[in-house]
Tab-separated table of C-alpha atoms in Angstrom:
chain	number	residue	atom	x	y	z
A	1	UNK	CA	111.122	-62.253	37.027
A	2	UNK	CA	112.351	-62.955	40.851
A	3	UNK	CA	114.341	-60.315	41.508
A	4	UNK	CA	116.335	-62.088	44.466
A	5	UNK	CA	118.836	-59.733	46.472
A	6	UNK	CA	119.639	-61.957	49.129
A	7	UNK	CA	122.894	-62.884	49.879
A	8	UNK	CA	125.690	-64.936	48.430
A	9	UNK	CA	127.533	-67.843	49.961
A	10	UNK	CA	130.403	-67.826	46.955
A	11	UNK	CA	128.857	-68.139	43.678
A	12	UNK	CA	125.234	-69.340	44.926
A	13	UNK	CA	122.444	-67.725	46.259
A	14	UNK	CA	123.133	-68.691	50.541
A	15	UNK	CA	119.022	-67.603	50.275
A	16	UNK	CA	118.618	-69.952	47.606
A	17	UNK	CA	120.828	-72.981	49.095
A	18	UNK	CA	118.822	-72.394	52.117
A	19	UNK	CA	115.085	-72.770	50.983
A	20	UNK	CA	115.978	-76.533	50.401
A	21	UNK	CA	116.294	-77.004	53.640
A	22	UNK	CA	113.474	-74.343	54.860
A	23	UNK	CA	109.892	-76.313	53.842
A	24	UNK	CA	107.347	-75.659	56.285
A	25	UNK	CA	106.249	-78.165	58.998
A	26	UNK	CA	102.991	-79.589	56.739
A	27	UNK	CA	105.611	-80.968	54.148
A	28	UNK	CA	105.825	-84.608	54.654
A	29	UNK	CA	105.415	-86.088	51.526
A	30	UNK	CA	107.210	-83.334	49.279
A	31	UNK	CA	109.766	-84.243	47.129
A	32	UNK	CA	112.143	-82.295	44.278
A	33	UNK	CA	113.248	-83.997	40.846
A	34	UNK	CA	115.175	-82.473	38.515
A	35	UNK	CA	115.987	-84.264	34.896
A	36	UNK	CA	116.349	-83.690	31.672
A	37	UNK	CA	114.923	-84.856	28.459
A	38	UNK	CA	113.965	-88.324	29.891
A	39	UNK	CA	111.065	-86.491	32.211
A	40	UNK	CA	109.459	-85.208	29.336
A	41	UNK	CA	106.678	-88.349	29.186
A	42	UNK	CA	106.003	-87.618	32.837
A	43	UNK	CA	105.635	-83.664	32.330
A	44	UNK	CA	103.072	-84.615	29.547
A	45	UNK	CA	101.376	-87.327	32.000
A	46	UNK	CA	100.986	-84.472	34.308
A	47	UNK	CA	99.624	-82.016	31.687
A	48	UNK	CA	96.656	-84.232	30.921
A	49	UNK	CA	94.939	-83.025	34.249
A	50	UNK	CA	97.061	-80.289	35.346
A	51	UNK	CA	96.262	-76.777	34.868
A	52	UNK	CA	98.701	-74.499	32.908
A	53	UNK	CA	98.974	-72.020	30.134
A	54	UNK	CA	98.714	-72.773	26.473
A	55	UNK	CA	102.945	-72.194	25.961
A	56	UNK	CA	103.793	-74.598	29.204
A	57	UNK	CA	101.145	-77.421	27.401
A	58	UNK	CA	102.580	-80.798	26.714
A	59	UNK	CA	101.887	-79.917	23.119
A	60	UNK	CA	104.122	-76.805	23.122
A	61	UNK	CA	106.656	-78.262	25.448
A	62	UNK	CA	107.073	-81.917	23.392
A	63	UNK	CA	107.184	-79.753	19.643
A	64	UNK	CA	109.696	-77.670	21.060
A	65	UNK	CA	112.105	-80.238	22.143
A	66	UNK	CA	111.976	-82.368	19.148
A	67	UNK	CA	112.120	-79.547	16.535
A	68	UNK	CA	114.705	-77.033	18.085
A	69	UNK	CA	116.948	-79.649	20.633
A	70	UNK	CA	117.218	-76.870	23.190
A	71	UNK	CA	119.191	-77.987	26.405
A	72	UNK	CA	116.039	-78.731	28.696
A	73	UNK	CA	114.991	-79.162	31.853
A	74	UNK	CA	111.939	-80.756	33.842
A	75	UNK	CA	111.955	-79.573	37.500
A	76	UNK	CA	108.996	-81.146	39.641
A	77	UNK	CA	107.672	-80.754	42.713
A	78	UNK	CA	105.634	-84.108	44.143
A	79	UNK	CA	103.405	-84.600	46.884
A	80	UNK	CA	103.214	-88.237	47.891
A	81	UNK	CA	104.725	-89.148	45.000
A	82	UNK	CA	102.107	-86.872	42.377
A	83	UNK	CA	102.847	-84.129	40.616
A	84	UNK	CA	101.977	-80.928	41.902
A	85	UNK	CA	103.993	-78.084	40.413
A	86	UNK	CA	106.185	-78.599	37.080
A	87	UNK	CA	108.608	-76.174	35.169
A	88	UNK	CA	109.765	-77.189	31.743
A	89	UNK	CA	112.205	-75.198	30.873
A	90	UNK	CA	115.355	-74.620	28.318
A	91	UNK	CA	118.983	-72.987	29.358
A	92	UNK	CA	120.122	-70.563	26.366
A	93	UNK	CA	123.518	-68.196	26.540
A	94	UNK	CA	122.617	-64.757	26.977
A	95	UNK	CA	126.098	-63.256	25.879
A	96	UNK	CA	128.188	-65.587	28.235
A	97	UNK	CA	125.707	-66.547	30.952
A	98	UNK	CA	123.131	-68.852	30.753
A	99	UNK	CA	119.981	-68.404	31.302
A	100	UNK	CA	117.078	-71.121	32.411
A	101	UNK	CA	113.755	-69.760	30.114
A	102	UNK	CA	110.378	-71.040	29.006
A	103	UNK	CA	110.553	-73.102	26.457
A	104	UNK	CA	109.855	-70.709	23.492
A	105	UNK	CA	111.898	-68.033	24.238
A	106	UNK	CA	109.843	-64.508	23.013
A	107	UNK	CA	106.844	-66.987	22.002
A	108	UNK	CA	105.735	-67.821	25.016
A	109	UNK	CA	103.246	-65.523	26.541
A	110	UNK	CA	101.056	-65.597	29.606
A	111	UNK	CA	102.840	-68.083	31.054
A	112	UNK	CA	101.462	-70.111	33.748
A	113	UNK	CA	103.104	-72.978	34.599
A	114	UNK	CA	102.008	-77.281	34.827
A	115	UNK	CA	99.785	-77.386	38.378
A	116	UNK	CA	97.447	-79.735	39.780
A	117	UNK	CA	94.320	-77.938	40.351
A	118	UNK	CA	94.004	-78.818	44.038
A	119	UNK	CA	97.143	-77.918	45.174
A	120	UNK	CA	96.467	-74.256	43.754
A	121	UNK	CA	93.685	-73.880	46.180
A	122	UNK	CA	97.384	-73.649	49.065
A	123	UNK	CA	100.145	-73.390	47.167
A	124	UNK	CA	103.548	-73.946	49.103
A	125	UNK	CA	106.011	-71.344	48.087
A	126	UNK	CA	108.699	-72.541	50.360
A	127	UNK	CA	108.344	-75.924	48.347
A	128	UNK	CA	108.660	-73.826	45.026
A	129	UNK	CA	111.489	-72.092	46.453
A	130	UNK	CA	112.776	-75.797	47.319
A	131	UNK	CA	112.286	-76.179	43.784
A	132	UNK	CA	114.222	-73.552	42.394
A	133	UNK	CA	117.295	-74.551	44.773
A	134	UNK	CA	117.165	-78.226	43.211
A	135	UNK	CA	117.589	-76.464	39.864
A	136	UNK	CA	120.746	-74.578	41.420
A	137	UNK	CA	122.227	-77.905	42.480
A	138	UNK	CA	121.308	-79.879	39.430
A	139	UNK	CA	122.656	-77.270	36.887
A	140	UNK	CA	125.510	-75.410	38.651
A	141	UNK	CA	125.998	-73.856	35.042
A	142	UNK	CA	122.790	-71.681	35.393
A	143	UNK	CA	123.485	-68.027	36.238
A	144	UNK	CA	119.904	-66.719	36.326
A	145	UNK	CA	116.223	-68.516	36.335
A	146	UNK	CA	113.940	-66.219	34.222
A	147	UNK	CA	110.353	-66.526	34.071
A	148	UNK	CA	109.096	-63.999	32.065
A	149	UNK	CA	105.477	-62.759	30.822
A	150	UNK	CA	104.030	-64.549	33.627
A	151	UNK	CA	99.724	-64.478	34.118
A	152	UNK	CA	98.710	-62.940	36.963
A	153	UNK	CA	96.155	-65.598	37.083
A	154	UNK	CA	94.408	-68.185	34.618
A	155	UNK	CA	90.624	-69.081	35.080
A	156	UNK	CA	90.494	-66.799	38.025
A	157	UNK	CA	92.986	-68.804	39.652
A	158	UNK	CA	96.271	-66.951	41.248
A	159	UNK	CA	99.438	-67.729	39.688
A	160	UNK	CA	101.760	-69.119	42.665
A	161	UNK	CA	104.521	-67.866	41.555
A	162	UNK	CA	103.252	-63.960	42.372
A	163	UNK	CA	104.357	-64.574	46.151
A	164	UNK	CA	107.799	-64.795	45.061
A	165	UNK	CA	109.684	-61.563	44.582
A	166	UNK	CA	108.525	-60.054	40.786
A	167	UNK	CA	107.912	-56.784	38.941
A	168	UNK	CA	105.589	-56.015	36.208
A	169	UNK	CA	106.258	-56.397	32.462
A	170	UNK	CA	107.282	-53.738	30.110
A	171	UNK	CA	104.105	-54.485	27.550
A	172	UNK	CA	100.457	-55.046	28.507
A	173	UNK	CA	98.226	-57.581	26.818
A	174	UNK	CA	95.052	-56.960	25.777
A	175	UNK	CA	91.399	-59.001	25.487
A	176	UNK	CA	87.871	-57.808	24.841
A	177	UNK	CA	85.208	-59.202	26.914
A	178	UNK	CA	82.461	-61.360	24.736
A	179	UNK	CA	79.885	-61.185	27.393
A	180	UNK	CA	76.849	-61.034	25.710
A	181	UNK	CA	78.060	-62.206	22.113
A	182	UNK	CA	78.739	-60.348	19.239
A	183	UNK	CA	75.724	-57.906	18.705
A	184	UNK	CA	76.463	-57.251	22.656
A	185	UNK	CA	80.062	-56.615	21.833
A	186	UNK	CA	79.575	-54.222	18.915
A	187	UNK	CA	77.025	-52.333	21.247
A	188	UNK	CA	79.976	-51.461	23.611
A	189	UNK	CA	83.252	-50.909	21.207
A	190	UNK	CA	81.474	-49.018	18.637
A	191	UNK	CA	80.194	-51.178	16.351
A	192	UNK	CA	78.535	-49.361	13.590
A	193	UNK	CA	81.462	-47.756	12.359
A	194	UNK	CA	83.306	-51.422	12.753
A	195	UNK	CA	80.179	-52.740	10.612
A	196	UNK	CA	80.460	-50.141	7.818
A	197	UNK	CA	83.658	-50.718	7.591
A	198	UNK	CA	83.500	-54.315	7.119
A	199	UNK	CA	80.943	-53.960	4.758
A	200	UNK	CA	83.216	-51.789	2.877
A	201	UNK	CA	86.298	-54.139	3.024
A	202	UNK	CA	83.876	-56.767	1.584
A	203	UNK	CA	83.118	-54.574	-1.635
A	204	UNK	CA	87.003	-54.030	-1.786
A	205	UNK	CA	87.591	-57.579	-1.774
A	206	UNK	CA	85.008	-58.652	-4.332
A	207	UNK	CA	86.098	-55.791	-6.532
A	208	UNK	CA	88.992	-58.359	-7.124
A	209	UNK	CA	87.919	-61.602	-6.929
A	210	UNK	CA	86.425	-63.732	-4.103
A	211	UNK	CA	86.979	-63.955	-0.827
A	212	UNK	CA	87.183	-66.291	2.090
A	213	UNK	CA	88.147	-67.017	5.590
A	214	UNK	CA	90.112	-70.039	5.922
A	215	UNK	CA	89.931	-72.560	9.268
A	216	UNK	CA	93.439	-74.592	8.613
A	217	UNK	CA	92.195	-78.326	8.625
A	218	UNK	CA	94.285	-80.550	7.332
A	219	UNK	CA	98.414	-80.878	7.587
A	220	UNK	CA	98.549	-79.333	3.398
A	221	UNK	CA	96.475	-75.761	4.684
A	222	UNK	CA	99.075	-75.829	7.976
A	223	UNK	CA	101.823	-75.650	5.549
A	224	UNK	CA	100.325	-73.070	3.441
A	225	UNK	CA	99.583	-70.486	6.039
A	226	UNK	CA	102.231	-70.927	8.038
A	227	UNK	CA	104.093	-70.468	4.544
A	228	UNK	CA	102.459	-67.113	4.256
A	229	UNK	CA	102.735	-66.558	7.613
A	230	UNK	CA	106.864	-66.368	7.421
A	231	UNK	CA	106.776	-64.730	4.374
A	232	UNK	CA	104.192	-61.819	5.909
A	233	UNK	CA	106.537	-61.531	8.632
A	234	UNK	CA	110.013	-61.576	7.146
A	235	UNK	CA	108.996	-58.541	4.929
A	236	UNK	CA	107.435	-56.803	8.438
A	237	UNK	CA	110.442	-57.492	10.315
A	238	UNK	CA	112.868	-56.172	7.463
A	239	UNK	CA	110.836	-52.526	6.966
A	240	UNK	CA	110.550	-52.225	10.984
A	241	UNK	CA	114.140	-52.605	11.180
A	242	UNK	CA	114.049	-55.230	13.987
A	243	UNK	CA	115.410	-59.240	14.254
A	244	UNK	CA	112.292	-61.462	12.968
A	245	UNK	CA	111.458	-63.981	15.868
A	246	UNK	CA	110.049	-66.762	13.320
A	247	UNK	CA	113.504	-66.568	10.861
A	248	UNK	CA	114.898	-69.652	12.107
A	249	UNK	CA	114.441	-72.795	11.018
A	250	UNK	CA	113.637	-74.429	14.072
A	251	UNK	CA	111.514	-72.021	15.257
A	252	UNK	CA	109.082	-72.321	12.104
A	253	UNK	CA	109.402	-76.259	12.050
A	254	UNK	CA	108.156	-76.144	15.794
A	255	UNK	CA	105.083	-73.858	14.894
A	256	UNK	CA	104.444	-76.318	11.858
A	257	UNK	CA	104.809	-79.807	13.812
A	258	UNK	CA	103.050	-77.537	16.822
A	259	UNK	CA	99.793	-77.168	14.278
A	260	UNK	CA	99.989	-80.032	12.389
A	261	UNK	CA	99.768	-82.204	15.648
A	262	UNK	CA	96.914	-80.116	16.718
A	263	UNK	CA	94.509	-81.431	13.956
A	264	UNK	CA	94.470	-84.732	15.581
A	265	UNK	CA	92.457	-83.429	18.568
A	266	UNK	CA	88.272	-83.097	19.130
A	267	UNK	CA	88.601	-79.571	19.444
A	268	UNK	CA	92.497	-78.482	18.955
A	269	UNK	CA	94.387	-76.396	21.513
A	270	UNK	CA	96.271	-74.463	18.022
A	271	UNK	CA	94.518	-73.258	15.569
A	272	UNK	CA	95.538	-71.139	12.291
A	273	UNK	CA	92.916	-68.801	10.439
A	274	UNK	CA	93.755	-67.053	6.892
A	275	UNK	CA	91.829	-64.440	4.691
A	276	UNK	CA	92.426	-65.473	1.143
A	277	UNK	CA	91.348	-62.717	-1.364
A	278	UNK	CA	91.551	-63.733	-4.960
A	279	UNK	CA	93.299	-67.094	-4.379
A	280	UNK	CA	96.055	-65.089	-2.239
A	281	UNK	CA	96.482	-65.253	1.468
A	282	UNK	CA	96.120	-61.475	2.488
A	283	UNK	CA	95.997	-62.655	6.333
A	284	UNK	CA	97.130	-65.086	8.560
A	285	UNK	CA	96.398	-65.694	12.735
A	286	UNK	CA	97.723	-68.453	14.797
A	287	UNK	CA	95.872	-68.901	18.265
A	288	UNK	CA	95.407	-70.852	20.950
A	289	UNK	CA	92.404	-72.411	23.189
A	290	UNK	CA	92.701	-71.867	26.706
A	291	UNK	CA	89.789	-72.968	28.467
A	292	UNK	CA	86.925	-69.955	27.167
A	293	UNK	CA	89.625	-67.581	26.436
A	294	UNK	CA	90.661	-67.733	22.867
A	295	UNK	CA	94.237	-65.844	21.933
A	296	UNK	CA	95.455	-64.589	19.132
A	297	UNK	CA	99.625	-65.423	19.334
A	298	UNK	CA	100.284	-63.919	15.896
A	299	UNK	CA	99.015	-62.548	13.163
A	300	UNK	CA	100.587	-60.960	10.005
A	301	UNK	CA	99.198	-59.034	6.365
A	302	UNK	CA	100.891	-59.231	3.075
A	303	UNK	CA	102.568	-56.112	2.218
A	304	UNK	CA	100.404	-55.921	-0.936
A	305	UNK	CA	97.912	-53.990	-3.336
A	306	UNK	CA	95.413	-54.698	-0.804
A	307	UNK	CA	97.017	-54.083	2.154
A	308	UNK	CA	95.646	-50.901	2.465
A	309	UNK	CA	91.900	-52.106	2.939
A	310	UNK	CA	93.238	-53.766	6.315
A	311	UNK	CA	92.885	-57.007	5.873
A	312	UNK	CA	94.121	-58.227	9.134
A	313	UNK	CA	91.634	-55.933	10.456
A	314	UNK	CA	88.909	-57.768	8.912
A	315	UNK	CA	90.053	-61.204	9.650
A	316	UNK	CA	89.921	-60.031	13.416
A	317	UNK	CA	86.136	-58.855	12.742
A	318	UNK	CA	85.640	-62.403	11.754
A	319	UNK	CA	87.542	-64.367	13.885
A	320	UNK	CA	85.555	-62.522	16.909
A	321	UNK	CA	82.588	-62.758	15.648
A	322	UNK	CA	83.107	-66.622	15.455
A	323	UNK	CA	84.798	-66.871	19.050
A	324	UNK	CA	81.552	-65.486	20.011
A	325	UNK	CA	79.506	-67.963	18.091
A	326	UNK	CA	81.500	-70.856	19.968
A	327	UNK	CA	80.850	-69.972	23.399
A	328	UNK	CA	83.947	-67.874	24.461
A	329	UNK	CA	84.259	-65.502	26.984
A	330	UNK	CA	87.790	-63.968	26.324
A	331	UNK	CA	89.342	-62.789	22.642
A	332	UNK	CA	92.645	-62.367	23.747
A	333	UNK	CA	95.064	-60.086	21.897
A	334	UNK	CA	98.356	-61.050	23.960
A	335	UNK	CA	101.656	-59.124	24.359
A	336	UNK	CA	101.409	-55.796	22.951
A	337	UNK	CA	99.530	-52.338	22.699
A	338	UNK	CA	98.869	-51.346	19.800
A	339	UNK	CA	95.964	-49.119	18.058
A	340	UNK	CA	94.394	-51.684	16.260
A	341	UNK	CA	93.907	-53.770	19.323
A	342	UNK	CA	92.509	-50.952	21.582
A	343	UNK	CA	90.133	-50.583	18.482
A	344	UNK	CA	87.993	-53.897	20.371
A	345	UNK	CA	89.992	-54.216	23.553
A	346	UNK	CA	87.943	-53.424	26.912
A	347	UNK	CA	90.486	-55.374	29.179
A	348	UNK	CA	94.285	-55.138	30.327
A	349	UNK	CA	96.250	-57.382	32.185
A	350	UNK	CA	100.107	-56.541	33.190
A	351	UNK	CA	102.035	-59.664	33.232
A	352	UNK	CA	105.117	-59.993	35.901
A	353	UNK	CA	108.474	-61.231	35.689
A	354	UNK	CA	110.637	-63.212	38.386
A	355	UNK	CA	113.796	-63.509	38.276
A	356	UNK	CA	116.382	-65.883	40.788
A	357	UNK	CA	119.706	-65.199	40.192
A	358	UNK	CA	122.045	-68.655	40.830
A	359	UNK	CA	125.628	-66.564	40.642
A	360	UNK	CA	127.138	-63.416	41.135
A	361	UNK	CA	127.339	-62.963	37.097
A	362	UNK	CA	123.561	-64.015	37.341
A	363	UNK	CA	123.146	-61.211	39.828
A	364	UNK	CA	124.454	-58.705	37.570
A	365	UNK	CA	122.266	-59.981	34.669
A	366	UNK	CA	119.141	-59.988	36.510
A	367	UNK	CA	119.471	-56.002	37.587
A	368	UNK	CA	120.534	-55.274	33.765
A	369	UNK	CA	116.790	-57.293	32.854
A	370	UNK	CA	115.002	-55.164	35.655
A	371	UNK	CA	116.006	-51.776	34.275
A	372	UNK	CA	115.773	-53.122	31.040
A	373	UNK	CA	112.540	-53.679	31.282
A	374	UNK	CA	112.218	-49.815	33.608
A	375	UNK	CA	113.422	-48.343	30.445
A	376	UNK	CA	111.244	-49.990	27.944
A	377	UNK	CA	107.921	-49.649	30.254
A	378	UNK	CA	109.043	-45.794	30.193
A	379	UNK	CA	109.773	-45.354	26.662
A	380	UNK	CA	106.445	-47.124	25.331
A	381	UNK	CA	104.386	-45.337	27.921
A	382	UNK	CA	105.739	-42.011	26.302
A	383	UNK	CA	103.773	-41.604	23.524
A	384	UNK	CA	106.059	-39.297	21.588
A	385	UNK	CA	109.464	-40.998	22.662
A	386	UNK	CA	108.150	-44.275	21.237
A	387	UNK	CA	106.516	-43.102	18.395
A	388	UNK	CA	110.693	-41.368	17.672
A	389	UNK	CA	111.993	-45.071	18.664
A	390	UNK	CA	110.072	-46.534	15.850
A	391	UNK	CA	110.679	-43.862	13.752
A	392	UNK	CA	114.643	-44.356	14.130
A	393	UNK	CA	114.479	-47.724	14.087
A	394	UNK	CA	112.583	-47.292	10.379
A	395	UNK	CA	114.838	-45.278	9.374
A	396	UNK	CA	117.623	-47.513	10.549
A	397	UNK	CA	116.046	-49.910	7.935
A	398	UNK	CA	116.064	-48.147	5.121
A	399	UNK	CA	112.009	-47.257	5.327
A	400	UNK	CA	110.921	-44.226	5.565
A	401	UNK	CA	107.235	-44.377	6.555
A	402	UNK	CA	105.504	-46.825	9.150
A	403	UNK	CA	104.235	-49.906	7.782
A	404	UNK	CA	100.360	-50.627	8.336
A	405	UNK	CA	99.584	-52.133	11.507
A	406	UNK	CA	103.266	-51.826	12.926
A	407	UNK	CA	103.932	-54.897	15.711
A	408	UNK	CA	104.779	-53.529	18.962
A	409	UNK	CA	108.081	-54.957	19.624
């Protein structure tokens, strides 16, 4: 997040105001819209060859406005009348402020947003900064622009928005390098013991019935693992004592329209993946394609008889093994460190957050965020502090002992 601590000409940022007027001597050409629902064809013209995270694709961005009807907002920067550099974003109340966010709130991770490839290769922050002052103008309702979670970089290429005042984010996401492919893999994180283990899971499962791993491919097997998927979830969230992210209804209509729509694609950007073990789903992942980087955005067990055996365990096994089969170079994990993830995970990668406060309330909100996110970085890098957090926090929920494969949250 920016944190901006420039000065304040009444309620607006006087640094902010300013940058409108600041773009550099090369900027002939450059021009700032800012609109609302009615850009959304043009931000999904602009997707087709721009480069930009899986959570700022015209696929996310287009489910999300017609399933939850947030109040949106398409800011773009052109040059010569193209697209260079797009934000599609959505203003929610944060107590009484409001706040300009990704579209998906907590969902979207490793943000990088809508850019044409060649204008990456120079990037004009003072334009981006003209950018953000257009949003001020437009919306004189927004108290703070928050990009959170943001990629340091995405197919080696730097995220532009790093030059702007940020700060790293509380939780590090992890990946495991497939250099190699599997057999390579297993060589360097242990392997055997992941092998035996499988082998032994397999016994488990046949033991009770069959089992198979399930590739959702038609709109009936969306519904059903998504179904699962909720129902996974809303049990986790309930033991762990914390709000559940995918209890709305919006929320899970997006993720259903947002996989449904996917299926109509060569090779689809969202993909869903489900261990069923005697005609039960014991497993569920959603992920997404981003160039050869495949990432795992959830993932959930059933709090069952066999939920002991690790089953999401085993669905990772085999949802590796066949990233590796398909050419990937990346399985990413995303937000969160957690034991079962360093169990395959050679690779970190600290996202950063920017902030750009519009008021004085705005202000305020952004420095709460920043040591928000001090004291949550400190806590979860405390092994023994976090481990009493969660064990509060269980207790706070009526459970007394950790659930299997506890979310980091």
């Amino acid at each position: 997040m920016v944190d901006a601590t420039a000065s304040f000409d009444g309620k607006r940022l006087a640094a902010i105001q300013a940058s409108s007027r600041a773009l550099r001597g090369d900027a002939a050409g450059l021009s700032v819209s800012v609109t609302a629902a009615e850009g959304l064809a043009a931000y999904a013209a602009f997707c087709r060859s721009a480069l930009c995270a899986p959570a700022q694709s015209a696929a996310w961005v287009l489910n999300w406005a017609a399933e939850v009807k947030p109040d949106l907002l398409i800011a773009t920067l052109e040059l010569e009348g193209k697209p260079a550099f797009a934000l599609a974003l959505e203003v929610v109340r944060r107590g009484p402020l409001r706040v300009a966010q990704f579209m998906g709130g907590r969902h979207a991770n490793g943000n990088f947003c809508a850019s044409e490839p060649q204008w990456l290769i120079n990037p004009d922050i003072t334009a981006v900064r003209s950018m953000l002052a257009a949003i001020a103008r437009s919306r004189p309702d927004i108290d703070l622009i928050a990009l959170e979670r943001l990629l340091p970089d995405l197919d080696g290429i730097a995220n532009p928005l790093a030059s702007l005042d940020h700060f790293a984010s509380p939780n590090l996401s992890l990946a495991v390098d497939l250099s190699g492919g599997f057999d390579a893999l297993l060589l360097r994180a242990s392997g055997k013991r992941k092998r035996k283990k499988h082998r032994s899971q397999t016994r488990k499962f046949e033991a009770v019935g069959s089992h198979r791993r399930i590739e959702a491919s038609s709109a009936d097997e969306v519904e059903r693992l998504l179904d699962a998927f909720f129902e996974m979830k809303e049990q986790r969230f309930r033991k762990m004592g914390i709000a559940n992210v995918f209890g709305d209804d919006r929320t899970r209509a997006f993720f259903r329209g947002l996989f449904t729509q996917a299926l109509d694609e060569d090779k689809p950007c969202f993909v869903l993946h489900g261990l069923e073990v005697a005609g039960k789903l014991r497993a569920v992942t959603g992920s997404s394609r981003s160039g050869r980087r495949l990432i795992c955005e959830f993932g959930a067990i059933a709090e069952d008889d066999l939920a002991n055996t690790s089953p999401g365990d085993f669905l990772f096994f085999d949802n590796i093994q066949d990233a590796c089969r398909s050419g990937f170079a990346v399985y990413d994990f995303s937000v969160g460190d957690e034991p079962y993830k360093r169990l395959w995970c050679d690779i970190e990668t600290r996202h950063f957050e920017v902030l750009v406060p519009l008021t004085l309330k705005g202000r305020a909100l952004g420095l709460a965020l920043r040591q928000g996110a001090r004291l949550k970085a400190f806590v979860k890098n405390s092994p023994m502090i976090w481990r009493l957090t969660k064990m509060l926090r269980r207790k706070a929920a009526g459970q007394a002992q950790p659930t299997a494969g506890e979310d980091d949250a």
